[in-house]
Short mmCIF file of C-alpha atoms and ligand atoms in Angstrom, two decimals:
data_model
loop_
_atom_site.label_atom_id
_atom_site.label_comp_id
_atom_site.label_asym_id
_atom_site.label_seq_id
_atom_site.Cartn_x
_atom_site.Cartn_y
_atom_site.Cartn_z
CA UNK F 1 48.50 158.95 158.75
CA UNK F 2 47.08 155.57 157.77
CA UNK F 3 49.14 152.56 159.59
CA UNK F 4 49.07 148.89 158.38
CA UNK F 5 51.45 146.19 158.27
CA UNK F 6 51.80 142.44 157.94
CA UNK F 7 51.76 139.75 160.22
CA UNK F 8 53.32 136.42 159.74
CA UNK F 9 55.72 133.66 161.17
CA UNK F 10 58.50 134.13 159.85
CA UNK F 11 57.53 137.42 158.46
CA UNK F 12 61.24 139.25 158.09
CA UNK F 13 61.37 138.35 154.42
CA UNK F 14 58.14 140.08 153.56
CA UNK F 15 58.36 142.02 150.76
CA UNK F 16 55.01 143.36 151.72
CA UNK F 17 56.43 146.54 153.18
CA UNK F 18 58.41 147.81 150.31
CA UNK F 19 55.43 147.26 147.84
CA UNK F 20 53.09 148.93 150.00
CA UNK F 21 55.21 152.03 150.62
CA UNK F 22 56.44 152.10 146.97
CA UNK F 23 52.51 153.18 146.57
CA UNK F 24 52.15 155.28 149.50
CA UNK F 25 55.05 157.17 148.26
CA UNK F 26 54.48 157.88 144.35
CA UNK F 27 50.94 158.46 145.41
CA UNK F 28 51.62 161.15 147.89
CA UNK F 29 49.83 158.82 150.50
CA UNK F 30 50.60 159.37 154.30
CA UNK F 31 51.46 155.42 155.38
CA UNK F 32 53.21 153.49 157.59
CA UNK F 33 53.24 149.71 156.92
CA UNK F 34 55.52 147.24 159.12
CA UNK F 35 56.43 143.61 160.04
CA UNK F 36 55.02 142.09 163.17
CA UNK F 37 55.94 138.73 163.62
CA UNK F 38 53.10 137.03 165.09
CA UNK F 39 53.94 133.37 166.55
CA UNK F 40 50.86 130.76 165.55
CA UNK F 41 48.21 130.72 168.66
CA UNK F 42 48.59 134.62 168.59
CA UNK F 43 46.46 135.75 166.32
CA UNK F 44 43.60 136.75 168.74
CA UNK F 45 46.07 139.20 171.00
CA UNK F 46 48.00 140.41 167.60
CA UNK F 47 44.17 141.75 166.29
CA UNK F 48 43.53 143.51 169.47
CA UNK F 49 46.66 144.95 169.85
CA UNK F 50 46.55 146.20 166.01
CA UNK F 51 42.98 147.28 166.74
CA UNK F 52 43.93 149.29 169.93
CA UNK F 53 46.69 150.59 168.15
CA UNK F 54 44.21 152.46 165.67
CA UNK F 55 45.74 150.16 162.63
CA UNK F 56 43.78 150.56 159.38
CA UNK F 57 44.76 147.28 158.02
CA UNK F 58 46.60 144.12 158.58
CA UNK F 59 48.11 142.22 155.56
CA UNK F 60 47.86 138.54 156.92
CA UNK F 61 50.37 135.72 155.31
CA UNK F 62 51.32 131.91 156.37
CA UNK F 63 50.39 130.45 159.01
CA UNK F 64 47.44 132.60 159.88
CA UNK F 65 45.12 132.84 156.85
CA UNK F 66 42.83 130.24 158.10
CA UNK F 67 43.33 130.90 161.41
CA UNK F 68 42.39 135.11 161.82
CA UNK F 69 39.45 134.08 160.74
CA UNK F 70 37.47 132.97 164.02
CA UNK F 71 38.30 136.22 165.51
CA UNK F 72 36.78 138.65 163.08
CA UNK F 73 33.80 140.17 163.34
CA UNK F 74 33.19 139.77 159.51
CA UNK F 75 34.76 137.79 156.46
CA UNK F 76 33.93 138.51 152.75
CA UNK F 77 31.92 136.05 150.17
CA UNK F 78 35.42 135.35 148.97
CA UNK F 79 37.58 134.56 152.09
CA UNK F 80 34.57 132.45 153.36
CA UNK F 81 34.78 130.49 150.28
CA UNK F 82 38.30 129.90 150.40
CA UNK F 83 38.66 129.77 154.09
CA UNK F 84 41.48 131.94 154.06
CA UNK F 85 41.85 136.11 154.79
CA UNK F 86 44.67 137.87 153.80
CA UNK F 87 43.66 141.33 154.17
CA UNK F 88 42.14 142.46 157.37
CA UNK F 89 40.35 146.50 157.44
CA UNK F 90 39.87 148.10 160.54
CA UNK F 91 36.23 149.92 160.40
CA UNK F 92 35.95 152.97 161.82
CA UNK F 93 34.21 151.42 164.70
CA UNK F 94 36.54 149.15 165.21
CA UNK F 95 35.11 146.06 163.33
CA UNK F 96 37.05 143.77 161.26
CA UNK F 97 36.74 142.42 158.06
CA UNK F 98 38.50 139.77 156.36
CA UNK F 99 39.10 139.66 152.74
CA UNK F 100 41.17 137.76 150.45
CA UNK F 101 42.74 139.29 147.44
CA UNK F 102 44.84 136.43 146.02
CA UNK F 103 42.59 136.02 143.39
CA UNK F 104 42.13 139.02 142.43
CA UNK F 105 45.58 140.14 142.43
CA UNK F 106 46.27 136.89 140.23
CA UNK F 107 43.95 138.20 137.57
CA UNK F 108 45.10 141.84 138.21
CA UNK F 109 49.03 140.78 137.68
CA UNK F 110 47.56 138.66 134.37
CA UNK F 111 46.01 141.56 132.98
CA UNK F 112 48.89 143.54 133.32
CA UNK F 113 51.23 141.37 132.25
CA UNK F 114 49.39 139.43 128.97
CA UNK F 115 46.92 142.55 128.74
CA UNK F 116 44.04 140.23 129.01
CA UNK F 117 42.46 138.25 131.65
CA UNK F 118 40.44 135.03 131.25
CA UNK F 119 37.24 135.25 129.51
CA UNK F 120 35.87 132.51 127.47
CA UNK F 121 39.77 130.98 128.20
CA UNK F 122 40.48 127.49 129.70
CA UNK F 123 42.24 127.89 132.28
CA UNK F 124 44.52 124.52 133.63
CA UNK F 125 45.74 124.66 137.73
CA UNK F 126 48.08 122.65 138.89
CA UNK F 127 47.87 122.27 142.63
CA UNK F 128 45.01 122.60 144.42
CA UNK F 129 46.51 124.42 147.56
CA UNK F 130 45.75 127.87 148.84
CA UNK F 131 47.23 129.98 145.85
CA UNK F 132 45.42 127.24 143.48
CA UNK F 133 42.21 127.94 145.01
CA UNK F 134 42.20 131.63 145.20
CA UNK F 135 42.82 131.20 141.46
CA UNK F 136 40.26 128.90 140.82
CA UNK F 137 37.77 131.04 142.46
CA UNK F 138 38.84 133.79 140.66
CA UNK F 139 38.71 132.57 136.97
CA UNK F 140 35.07 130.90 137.98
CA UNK F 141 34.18 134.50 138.58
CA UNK F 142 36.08 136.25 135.37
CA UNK F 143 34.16 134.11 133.08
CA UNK F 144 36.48 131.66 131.91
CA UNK F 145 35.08 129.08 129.78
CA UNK F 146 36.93 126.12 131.67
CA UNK F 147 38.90 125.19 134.06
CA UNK F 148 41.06 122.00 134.92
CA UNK F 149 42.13 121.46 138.06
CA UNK F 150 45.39 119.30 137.75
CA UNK F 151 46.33 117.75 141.25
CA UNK F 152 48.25 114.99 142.62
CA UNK F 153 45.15 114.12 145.20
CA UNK F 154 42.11 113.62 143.50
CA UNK F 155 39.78 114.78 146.54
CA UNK F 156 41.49 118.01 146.50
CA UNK F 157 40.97 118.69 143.25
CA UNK F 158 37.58 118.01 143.59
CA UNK F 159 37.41 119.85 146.42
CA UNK F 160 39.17 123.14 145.10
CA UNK F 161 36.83 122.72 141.68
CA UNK F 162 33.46 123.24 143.69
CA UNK F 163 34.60 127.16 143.82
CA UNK F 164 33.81 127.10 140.35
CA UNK F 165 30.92 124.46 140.29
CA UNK F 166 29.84 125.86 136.44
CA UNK F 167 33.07 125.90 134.67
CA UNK F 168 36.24 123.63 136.86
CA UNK F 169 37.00 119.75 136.60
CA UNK F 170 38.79 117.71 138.89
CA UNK F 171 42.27 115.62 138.18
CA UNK F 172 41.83 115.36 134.11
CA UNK F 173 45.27 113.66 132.88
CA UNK F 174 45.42 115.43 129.33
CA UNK F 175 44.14 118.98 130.69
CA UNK F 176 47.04 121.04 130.27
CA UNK F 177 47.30 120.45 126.54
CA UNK F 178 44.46 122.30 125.37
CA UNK F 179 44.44 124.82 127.48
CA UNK F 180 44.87 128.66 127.11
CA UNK F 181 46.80 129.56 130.15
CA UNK F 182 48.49 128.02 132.67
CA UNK F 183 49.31 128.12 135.68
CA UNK F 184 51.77 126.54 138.38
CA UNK F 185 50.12 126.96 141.97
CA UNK F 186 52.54 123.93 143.18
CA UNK F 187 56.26 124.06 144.73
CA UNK F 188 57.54 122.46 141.72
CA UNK F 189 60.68 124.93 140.15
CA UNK F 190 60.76 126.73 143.80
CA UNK F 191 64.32 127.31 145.17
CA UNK F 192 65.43 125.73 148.34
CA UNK F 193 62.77 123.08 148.16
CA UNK F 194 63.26 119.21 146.75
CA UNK F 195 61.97 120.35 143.35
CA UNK F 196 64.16 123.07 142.76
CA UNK F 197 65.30 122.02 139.31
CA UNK F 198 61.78 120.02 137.81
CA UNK F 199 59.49 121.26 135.46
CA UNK F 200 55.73 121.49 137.57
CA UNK F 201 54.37 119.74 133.80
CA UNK F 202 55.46 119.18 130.09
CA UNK F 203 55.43 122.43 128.02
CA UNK F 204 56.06 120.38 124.46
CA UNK F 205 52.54 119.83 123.45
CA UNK F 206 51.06 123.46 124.15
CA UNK F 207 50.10 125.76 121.28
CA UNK F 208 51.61 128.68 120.34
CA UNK F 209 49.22 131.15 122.08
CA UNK F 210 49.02 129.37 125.59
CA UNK F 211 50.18 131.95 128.39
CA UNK F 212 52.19 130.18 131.07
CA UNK F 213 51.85 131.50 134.60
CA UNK F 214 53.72 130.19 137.44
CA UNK F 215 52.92 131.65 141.11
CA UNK F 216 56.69 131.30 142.08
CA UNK F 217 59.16 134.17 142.30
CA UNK F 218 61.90 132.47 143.74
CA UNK F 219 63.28 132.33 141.18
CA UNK F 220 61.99 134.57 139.10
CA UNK F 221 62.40 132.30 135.66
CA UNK F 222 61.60 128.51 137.11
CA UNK F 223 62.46 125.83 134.86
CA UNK F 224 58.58 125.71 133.75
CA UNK F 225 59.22 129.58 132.27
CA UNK F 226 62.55 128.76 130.97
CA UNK F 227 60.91 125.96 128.75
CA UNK F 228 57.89 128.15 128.19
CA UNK F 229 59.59 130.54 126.90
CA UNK F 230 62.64 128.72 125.08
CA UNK F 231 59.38 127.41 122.95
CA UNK F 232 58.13 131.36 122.61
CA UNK F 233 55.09 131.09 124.51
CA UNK F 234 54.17 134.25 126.69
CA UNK F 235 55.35 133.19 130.09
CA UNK F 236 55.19 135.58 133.65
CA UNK F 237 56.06 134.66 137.08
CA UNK F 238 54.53 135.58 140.33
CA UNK F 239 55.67 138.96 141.30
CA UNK F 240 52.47 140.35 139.99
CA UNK F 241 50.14 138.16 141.45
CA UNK F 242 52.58 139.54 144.85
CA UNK F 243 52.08 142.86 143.76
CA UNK F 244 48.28 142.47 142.53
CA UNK F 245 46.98 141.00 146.05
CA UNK F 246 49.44 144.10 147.50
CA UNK F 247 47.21 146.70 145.31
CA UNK F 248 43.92 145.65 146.15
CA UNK F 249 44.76 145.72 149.97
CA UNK F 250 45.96 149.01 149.07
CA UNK F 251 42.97 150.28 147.91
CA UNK F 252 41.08 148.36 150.64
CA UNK F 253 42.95 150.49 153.31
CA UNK F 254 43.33 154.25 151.40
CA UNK F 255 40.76 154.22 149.13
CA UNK F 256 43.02 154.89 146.12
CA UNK F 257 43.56 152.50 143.00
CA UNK F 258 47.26 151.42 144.03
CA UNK F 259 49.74 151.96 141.02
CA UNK F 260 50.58 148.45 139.72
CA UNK F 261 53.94 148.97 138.01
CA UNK F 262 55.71 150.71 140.95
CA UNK F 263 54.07 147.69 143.02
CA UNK F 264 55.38 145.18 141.05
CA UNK F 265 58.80 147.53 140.40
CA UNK F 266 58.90 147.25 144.17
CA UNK F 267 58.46 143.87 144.94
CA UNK F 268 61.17 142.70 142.39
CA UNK F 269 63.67 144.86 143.71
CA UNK F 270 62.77 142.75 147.05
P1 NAP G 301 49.90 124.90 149.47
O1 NAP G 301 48.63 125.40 150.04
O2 NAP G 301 50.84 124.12 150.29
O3 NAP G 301 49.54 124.05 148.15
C1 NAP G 301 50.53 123.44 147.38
C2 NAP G 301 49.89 122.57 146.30
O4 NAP G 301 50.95 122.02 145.53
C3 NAP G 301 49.11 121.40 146.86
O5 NAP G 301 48.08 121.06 145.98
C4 NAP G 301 50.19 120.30 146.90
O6 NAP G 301 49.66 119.00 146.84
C5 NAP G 301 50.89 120.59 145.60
N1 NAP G 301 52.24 120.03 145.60
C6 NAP G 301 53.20 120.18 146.54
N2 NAP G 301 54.32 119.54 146.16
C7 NAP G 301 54.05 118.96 144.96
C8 NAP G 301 54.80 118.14 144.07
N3 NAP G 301 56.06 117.79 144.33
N4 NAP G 301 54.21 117.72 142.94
C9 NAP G 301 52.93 118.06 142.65
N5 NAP G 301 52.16 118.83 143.46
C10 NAP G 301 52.72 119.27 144.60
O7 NAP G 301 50.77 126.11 148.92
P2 NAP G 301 50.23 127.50 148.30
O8 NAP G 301 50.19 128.52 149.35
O9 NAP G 301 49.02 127.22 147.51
O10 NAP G 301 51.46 127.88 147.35
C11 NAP G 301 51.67 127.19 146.14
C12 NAP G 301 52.71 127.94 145.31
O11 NAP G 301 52.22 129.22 144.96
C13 NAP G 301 54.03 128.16 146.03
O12 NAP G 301 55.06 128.02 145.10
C14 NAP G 301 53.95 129.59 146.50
O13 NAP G 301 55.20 130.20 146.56
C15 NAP G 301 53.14 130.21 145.38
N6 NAP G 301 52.38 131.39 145.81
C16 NAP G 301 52.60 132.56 145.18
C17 NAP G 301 51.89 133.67 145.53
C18 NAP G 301 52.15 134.98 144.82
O14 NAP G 301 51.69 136.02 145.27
N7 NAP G 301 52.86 134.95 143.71
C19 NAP G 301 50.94 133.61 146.54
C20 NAP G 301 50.71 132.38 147.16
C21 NAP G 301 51.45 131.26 146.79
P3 NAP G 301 49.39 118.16 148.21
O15 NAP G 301 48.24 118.81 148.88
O16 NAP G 301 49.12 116.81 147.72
O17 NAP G 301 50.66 118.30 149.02
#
């Protein structure tokens, strides 16, 4: 049996162990994958524990991405870059890895949503958080032909743009206009927060073609898709970038390409 789980605080409302499983089970896949609510300042005893426990992986959410990371023995290209791990493997010596598949599972859930991914696209950000980054990095790397970074504080835009020093610009006003997709890596349109109801930027001047991604999933159509799509523009929201970062930790951990659809089937039946 392989054994994983997730660690967070809060963690209850991960949705992490139903997509997981989903895979283990239409795969034929012998996995157990649970919640451990880890409080912040724990990380160090959680890993050991999780090591001595003979755990295979560790999905790793808020507030620990940055954190885990001191107390690895290894991170990849990508989590150093973004200073952030959300998948931890468990070698068979014991050694730990850090990874971070945000970015990848942003351009898996793209491609398997839109049926393309981002070459020789400009790709506008808005936000320049965590989620914005992993994107950023990611695009840089999928050879898109642009990208603007679209932020409220001009040094973190700047800052997030260096992870694609060839292709992403900092804080340009008129970015979103011309660009191919979109995407909303801000709490703008999120339920339960102060911006619940807003629009994260205007949708009227886009051309036909742009593809509109926002992050959120709560809810699943945010006022940025509504308008996206009341204008007919392809619009998707963030289950499968959920589901994408799921897969790859999936395959990290079994070493079996995870089956997106019953991942992403999975995490929006919650
Ligand atoms: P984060 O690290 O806190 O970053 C949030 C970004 O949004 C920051 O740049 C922040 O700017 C900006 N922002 C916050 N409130 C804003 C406002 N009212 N107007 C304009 N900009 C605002 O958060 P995160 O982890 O990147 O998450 C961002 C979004 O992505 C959230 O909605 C989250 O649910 C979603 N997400 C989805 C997935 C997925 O798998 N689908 C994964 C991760 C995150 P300041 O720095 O100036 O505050």
């Amino acid at each position: 049996m392989i054994r994983a789980g997730v660690i967070g605080w809060p963690v209850t409302h991960s949705r992490s162990p139903a997509i997981h499983l989903a895979a283990a089970a239409a795969l034929g896949v012998d996995l157990e994958y649970r919640r451990f609510p880890v409080a912040p300042g724990s990380v160090a005893a959680a890993i050991r524990g999780a090591r001595a426990s003979g755990l295979r992986g560790l999905s790793v959410t808020m507030p620990h991405k940055e954190a885990v990371i001191e107390h690895l023995d290894e991170v990849s290209d990508v989590a150093a870059a973004l200073r952030a791990v959300n998948c931890i493997t468990f070698g068979p010596d014991g050694r730990t890895l850090g990874d971070n598949t945000d970015g990848a599972g942003f351009l898996l859930g793209l491609e398997h949503d839109s049926g393309s991914g981002v070459e020789g696209c400009h790709v506008a950000v808005l936000g320049a958080g965590g989620a914005a980054r992993a994107v950023i990095h990611a695009c840089g790397g999928a050879g898109a032909d642009r990208i603007s970074v679209v932020a409220r504080r001009p040094e973190a835009a700047i800052d997030a743009a260096h992870l694609a020093p060839a292709v992403a610009e900092a804080n340009l006003a008129s970015a979103v206009h011309d660009a191919d997709v979109i995407v909303n890596a801000t709490p703008v349109g999120m339920a339960d927060t102060p911006y619940a109801g807003e629009l994260a930027c205007s949708v009227a001047a886009l051309g036909p073609d742009t593809r509109v991604v926002d992050l959120i999933y709560n809810p699943l159509v945010t006022p940025l898709l509504a308008a996206s799509s009341d204008l007919g523009l392809r619009s998707y929201g963030g289950l499968s970038m959920l589901a994408g970062q799921a897969a790859a930790q999936f395959a990290h951990w079994t070493g079996v390409d995870a089956p997106l659809d019953v991942m992403f089937a999975a995490a929006a039946a919650g």
